Amino acid sequence: MVELSFLFIFGLIIGSFINVLVYRSIHQEDSKNLFSICPKCKHSLSPLDLVPLLSFLILKAKCRYCDKPISWSYFVGELSTSLLFVLVGSYYLNDPIALVYSLIIVSLLIALLFTDLYYGILPDRLILSGVVTSGLFLVTTALYRGDILSLLGNVLSAVASFIFFFLFIYFSKGKAMGGGDAKLGFWLGLFLGFPGTLVALFIAFLTGGLIGVMLILTKTRRFGQTVPFGPFLVIGPFLVI
């Protein structure tokens, strides 16, 4: 119980960091500036303004300095990261290496989800970080267990997933999804392997299709308008792992 409580608090901190990382990377702000700022008035925020969840609730989702609303994405990002950390911890609490690896994967997936959902971008450096992390973990695990076939299976799943997305993009002439989705598909194939990749892709296309139909029916989107597919690709792995 103590360990899960720690993971909950740690998840809040990481979720807050992910929010800042996503905003700064998209808006190309100087990462050397240690002080967070209000996106609206650019005023530097005090430590009391940065307490995960609590500051958002106490300030009633408004900036202390300009009184303009703060996006709920910050609150959702912190809470979802925290809850996922607890969920992962409940599975891997007795396996520290798998726990750390899974927490890194979850953090990167959440960052990708929010960057694509709000900005329509899947940053290469986030995907590359995931590929490198998964690659190192899988190679180390395969060598330790002497299970090279399992490693090859994951690599083949990654290649097959990338080819699938590449062909999908090619025949749809880039209207359905972009290169970022193919790169993300490669990483998902690498760390999920088979049949996890198939299950994740099925969930992604199913949820993406249902949400797309709902958006058209509610006239939120017109037929032919693009909807970021990255978030749906991220949902699949969350349910699989």
Tab-separated table of C-alpha atoms in Angstrom:
chain	number	residue	atom	x	y	z
A	1	MET	CA	0.000	0.000	0.000
A	2	VAL	CA	2.852	2.375	0.843
A	3	GLU	CA	4.541	1.578	-2.470
A	4	LEU	CA	1.361	2.279	-4.447
A	5	SER	CA	0.840	5.549	-2.543
A	6	PHE	CA	4.370	6.549	-3.508
A	7	LEU	CA	3.646	5.671	-7.145
A	8	PHE	CA	0.478	7.784	-7.018
A	9	ILE	CA	2.422	10.841	-5.820
A	10	PHE	CA	5.309	10.108	-8.186
A	11	GLY	CA	2.818	9.811	-11.049
A	12	LEU	CA	1.411	13.253	-10.220
A	13	ILE	CA	4.912	14.742	-10.389
A	14	ILE	CA	5.729	13.002	-13.673
A	15	GLY	CA	2.330	13.990	-15.092
A	16	SER	CA	3.027	17.619	-14.234
A	17	PHE	CA	6.464	17.347	-15.851
A	18	ILE	CA	4.928	15.814	-18.996
A	19	ASN	CA	2.507	18.750	-19.256
A	20	VAL	CA	5.401	21.208	-19.143
A	21	LEU	CA	7.504	19.127	-21.535
A	22	VAL	CA	4.704	18.888	-24.103
A	23	TYR	CA	3.941	22.614	-23.970
A	24	ARG	CA	7.574	23.708	-24.182
A	25	SER	CA	8.516	21.298	-26.948
A	26	ILE	CA	5.566	22.341	-29.113
A	27	HIS	CA	6.024	26.072	-28.491
A	28	GLN	CA	9.824	25.768	-28.676
A	29	GLU	CA	10.384	27.528	-25.392
A	30	ASP	CA	13.777	27.582	-23.717
A	31	SER	CA	14.024	24.411	-21.627
A	32	LYS	CA	16.823	26.019	-19.583
A	33	ASN	CA	14.254	28.276	-17.952
A	34	LEU	CA	13.474	26.374	-14.764
A	35	PHE	CA	10.362	28.424	-13.965
A	36	SER	CA	6.993	27.461	-15.396
A	37	ILE	CA	4.858	30.274	-16.775
A	38	CYS	CA	1.193	30.912	-17.441
A	39	PRO	CA	0.529	30.168	-21.148
A	40	LYS	CA	-1.774	33.209	-21.324
A	41	CYS	CA	-0.020	36.055	-19.470
A	42	LYS	CA	3.511	34.536	-19.408
A	43	HIS	CA	3.861	35.337	-15.693
A	44	SER	CA	6.275	33.072	-13.813
A	45	LEU	CA	4.435	30.682	-11.522
A	46	SER	CA	5.315	30.280	-7.860
A	47	PRO	CA	5.824	26.844	-6.237
A	48	LEU	CA	2.327	27.121	-4.720
A	49	ASP	CA	0.900	27.356	-8.241
A	50	LEU	CA	2.583	24.121	-9.284
A	51	VAL	CA	1.310	21.566	-6.780
A	52	PRO	CA	-0.175	18.779	-8.946
A	53	LEU	CA	-3.997	18.614	-8.860
A	54	LEU	CA	-4.321	20.751	-5.712
A	55	SER	CA	-3.218	24.052	-7.277
A	56	PHE	CA	-5.633	23.520	-10.154
A	57	LEU	CA	-8.541	22.898	-7.778
A	58	ILE	CA	-7.660	25.659	-5.293
A	59	LEU	CA	-7.264	28.226	-8.076
A	60	LYS	CA	-10.545	26.993	-9.623
A	61	ALA	CA	-8.876	26.337	-12.984
A	62	LYS	CA	-7.787	29.968	-13.351
A	63	CYS	CA	-4.432	31.717	-13.385
A	64	ARG	CA	-3.703	33.544	-10.131
A	65	TYR	CA	-2.234	36.506	-12.029
A	66	CYS	CA	-4.430	37.085	-15.095
A	67	ASP	CA	-7.566	35.204	-13.976
A	68	LYS	CA	-7.802	33.474	-17.354
A	69	PRO	CA	-8.882	29.809	-17.475
A	70	ILE	CA	-6.310	27.029	-17.243
A	71	SER	CA	-6.812	24.109	-19.617
A	72	TRP	CA	-8.260	20.985	-18.044
A	73	SER	CA	-5.624	19.012	-19.954
A	74	TYR	CA	-3.159	19.781	-17.143
A	75	PHE	CA	-5.440	18.263	-14.515
A	76	VAL	CA	-6.334	15.270	-16.691
A	77	GLY	CA	-2.687	14.672	-17.601
A	78	GLU	CA	-1.546	14.638	-13.975
A	79	LEU	CA	-4.397	12.459	-12.734
A	80	SER	CA	-4.262	9.949	-15.595
A	81	THR	CA	-0.488	9.554	-15.252
A	82	SER	CA	-0.838	9.011	-11.518
A	83	LEU	CA	-3.582	6.401	-11.876
A	84	LEU	CA	-1.703	4.550	-14.609
A	85	PHE	CA	1.433	4.486	-12.447
A	86	VAL	CA	-0.586	2.858	-9.666
A	87	LEU	CA	-2.116	0.367	-12.117
A	88	VAL	CA	1.294	-0.568	-13.520
A	89	GLY	CA	2.703	-0.805	-9.996
A	90	SER	CA	-0.006	-3.242	-8.956
A	91	TYR	CA	1.217	-5.618	-11.688
A	92	TYR	CA	4.993	-5.183	-11.505
A	93	LEU	CA	5.645	-4.223	-7.881
A	94	ASN	CA	7.731	-7.375	-7.344
A	95	ASP	CA	9.767	-6.859	-10.527
A	96	PRO	CA	11.668	-3.536	-10.219
A	97	ILE	CA	13.211	-3.672	-13.705
A	98	ALA	CA	9.898	-4.367	-15.444
A	99	LEU	CA	8.264	-1.699	-13.266
A	100	VAL	CA	10.739	1.033	-14.230
A	101	TYR	CA	10.556	0.021	-17.893
A	102	SER	CA	6.745	0.056	-17.890
A	103	LEU	CA	6.604	3.450	-16.158
A	104	ILE	CA	8.894	4.928	-18.828
A	105	ILE	CA	6.698	3.443	-21.576
A	106	VAL	CA	3.533	4.811	-19.956
A	107	SER	CA	5.078	8.282	-19.581
A	108	LEU	CA	6.129	8.428	-23.234
A	109	LEU	CA	2.725	7.182	-24.414
A	110	ILE	CA	0.923	9.849	-22.381
A	111	ALA	CA	3.202	12.558	-23.784
A	112	LEU	CA	2.501	11.340	-27.333
A	113	LEU	CA	-1.229	11.173	-26.663
A	114	PHE	CA	-1.447	14.807	-25.567
A	115	THR	CA	0.874	16.214	-28.237
A	116	ASP	CA	-1.152	14.563	-30.995
A	117	LEU	CA	-4.527	15.249	-29.400
A	118	TYR	CA	-3.954	18.977	-28.866
A	119	TYR	CA	-1.330	19.839	-31.479
A	120	GLY	CA	-1.644	17.114	-34.136
A	121	ILE	CA	2.029	16.160	-33.808
A	122	LEU	CA	3.852	12.948	-32.874
A	123	PRO	CA	7.394	14.173	-32.063
A	124	ASP	CA	10.162	11.970	-33.467
A	125	ARG	CA	12.297	12.338	-30.346
A	126	LEU	CA	9.558	10.894	-28.138
A	127	ILE	CA	9.048	7.918	-30.453
A	128	LEU	CA	12.817	7.437	-30.789
A	129	SER	CA	13.154	7.494	-27.002
A	130	GLY	CA	10.552	4.742	-26.843
A	131	VAL	CA	12.266	2.656	-29.528
A	132	VAL	CA	15.654	2.938	-27.798
A	133	THR	CA	14.186	2.151	-24.362
A	134	SER	CA	12.245	-0.857	-25.646
A	135	GLY	CA	15.195	-2.052	-27.715
A	136	LEU	CA	17.588	-1.990	-24.765
A	137	PHE	CA	15.078	-3.716	-22.491
A	138	LEU	CA	14.229	-6.435	-25.017
A	139	VAL	CA	17.857	-7.142	-25.938
A	140	THR	CA	18.921	-7.288	-22.290
A	141	THR	CA	15.993	-9.547	-21.391
A	142	ALA	CA	16.605	-11.838	-24.376
A	143	LEU	CA	20.304	-12.236	-23.541
A	144	TYR	CA	19.586	-12.829	-19.863
A	145	ARG	CA	16.943	-15.474	-20.573
A	146	GLY	CA	18.643	-16.858	-23.666
A	147	ASP	CA	15.438	-16.261	-25.628
A	148	ILE	CA	16.560	-14.746	-28.917
A	149	LEU	CA	13.463	-16.010	-30.755
A	150	SER	CA	11.251	-13.816	-28.578
A	151	LEU	CA	13.375	-10.790	-29.483
A	152	LEU	CA	13.148	-11.624	-33.191
A	153	GLY	CA	9.378	-11.954	-32.836
A	154	ASN	CA	9.126	-8.431	-31.441
A	155	VAL	CA	11.358	-7.046	-34.192
A	156	LEU	CA	9.260	-8.753	-36.875
A	157	SER	CA	6.090	-7.369	-35.273
A	158	ALA	CA	7.600	-3.879	-35.395
A	159	VAL	CA	8.578	-4.208	-39.061
A	160	ALA	CA	5.202	-5.697	-40.018
A	161	SER	CA	3.371	-2.914	-38.173
A	162	PHE	CA	5.441	-0.241	-39.927
A	163	ILE	CA	4.845	-1.810	-43.357
A	164	PHE	CA	1.109	-1.995	-42.645
A	165	PHE	CA	0.951	1.723	-41.824
A	166	PHE	CA	3.233	2.631	-44.727
A	167	LEU	CA	0.923	0.854	-47.183
A	168	PHE	CA	-2.131	2.387	-45.517
A	169	ILE	CA	-0.629	5.866	-45.896
A	170	TYR	CA	0.484	5.154	-49.462
A	171	PHE	CA	-2.892	3.938	-50.736
A	172	SER	CA	-4.827	6.641	-48.875
A	173	LYS	CA	-2.349	9.234	-50.209
A	174	GLY	CA	-1.679	10.466	-46.687
A	175	LYS	CA	-5.285	11.497	-46.061
A	176	ALA	CA	-6.020	8.933	-43.357
A	177	MET	CA	-2.842	9.276	-41.285
A	178	GLY	CA	0.742	10.492	-41.448
A	179	GLY	CA	4.305	9.293	-41.113
A	180	GLY	CA	4.238	9.831	-37.361
A	181	ASP	CA	1.575	7.142	-37.052
A	182	ALA	CA	3.782	4.672	-38.954
A	183	LYS	CA	6.749	5.411	-36.673
A	184	LEU	CA	4.550	5.036	-33.610
A	185	GLY	CA	3.231	1.778	-35.073
A	186	PHE	CA	6.809	0.505	-35.362
A	187	TRP	CA	7.479	1.228	-31.693
A	188	LEU	CA	4.194	-0.357	-30.599
A	189	GLY	CA	5.039	-3.481	-32.577
A	190	LEU	CA	8.459	-3.584	-30.942
A	191	PHE	CA	7.358	-3.514	-27.326
A	192	LEU	CA	4.018	-5.335	-27.686
A	193	GLY	CA	5.159	-8.146	-29.976
A	194	PHE	CA	2.672	-10.693	-31.299
A	195	PRO	CA	-0.281	-10.990	-30.794
A	196	GLY	CA	-0.307	-7.844	-28.613
A	197	THR	CA	0.271	-5.619	-31.636
A	198	LEU	CA	-2.753	-7.031	-33.479
A	199	VAL	CA	-4.966	-6.545	-30.431
A	200	ALA	CA	-3.745	-2.961	-29.938
A	201	LEU	CA	-4.288	-2.091	-33.615
A	202	PHE	CA	-7.756	-3.643	-33.568
A	203	ILE	CA	-8.674	-1.541	-30.525
A	204	ALA	CA	-7.164	1.576	-32.126
A	205	PHE	CA	-9.078	1.237	-35.404
A	206	LEU	CA	-12.287	0.233	-33.640
A	207	THR	CA	-12.264	3.163	-31.205
A	208	GLY	CA	-11.031	5.543	-33.892
A	209	GLY	CA	-13.838	4.504	-36.229
A	210	LEU	CA	-16.511	4.790	-33.547
A	211	ILE	CA	-15.307	8.209	-32.391
A	212	GLY	CA	-15.049	9.368	-36.007
A	213	VAL	CA	-18.659	8.358	-36.712
A	214	MET	CA	-19.815	10.072	-33.508
A	215	LEU	CA	-18.004	13.290	-34.459
A	216	ILE	CA	-19.654	13.273	-37.889
A	217	LEU	CA	-23.107	12.540	-36.464
A	218	THR	CA	-22.753	15.339	-33.904
A	219	LYS	CA	-21.417	17.598	-36.686
A	220	THR	CA	-18.239	18.237	-34.724
A	221	ARG	CA	-16.350	17.069	-37.806
A	222	ARG	CA	-17.362	16.913	-41.461
A	223	PHE	CA	-16.860	13.788	-43.540
A	224	GLY	CA	-13.341	13.897	-44.963
A	225	GLN	CA	-11.885	16.000	-42.140
A	226	THR	CA	-8.894	14.424	-40.451
A	227	VAL	CA	-8.935	13.322	-36.824
A	228	PRO	CA	-5.617	12.672	-35.008
A	229	PHE	CA	-5.115	8.903	-34.965
A	230	GLY	CA	-2.188	8.888	-32.524
A	231	PRO	CA	-4.390	9.003	-29.399
A	232	PHE	CA	-6.230	5.873	-30.552
A	233	LEU	CA	-2.922	4.119	-31.215
A	234	VAL	CA	-1.935	4.943	-27.640
A	235	ILE	CA	-5.196	3.675	-26.121
A	236	GLY	CA	-4.609	0.175	-27.527
A	237	PRO	CA	-1.290	-0.450	-25.728
A	238	PHE	CA	-2.725	0.868	-22.444
A	239	LEU	CA	-5.389	-1.837	-22.611
A	240	VAL	CA	-2.952	-4.527	-23.762
A	241	ILE	CA	-0.200	-3.970	-21.185
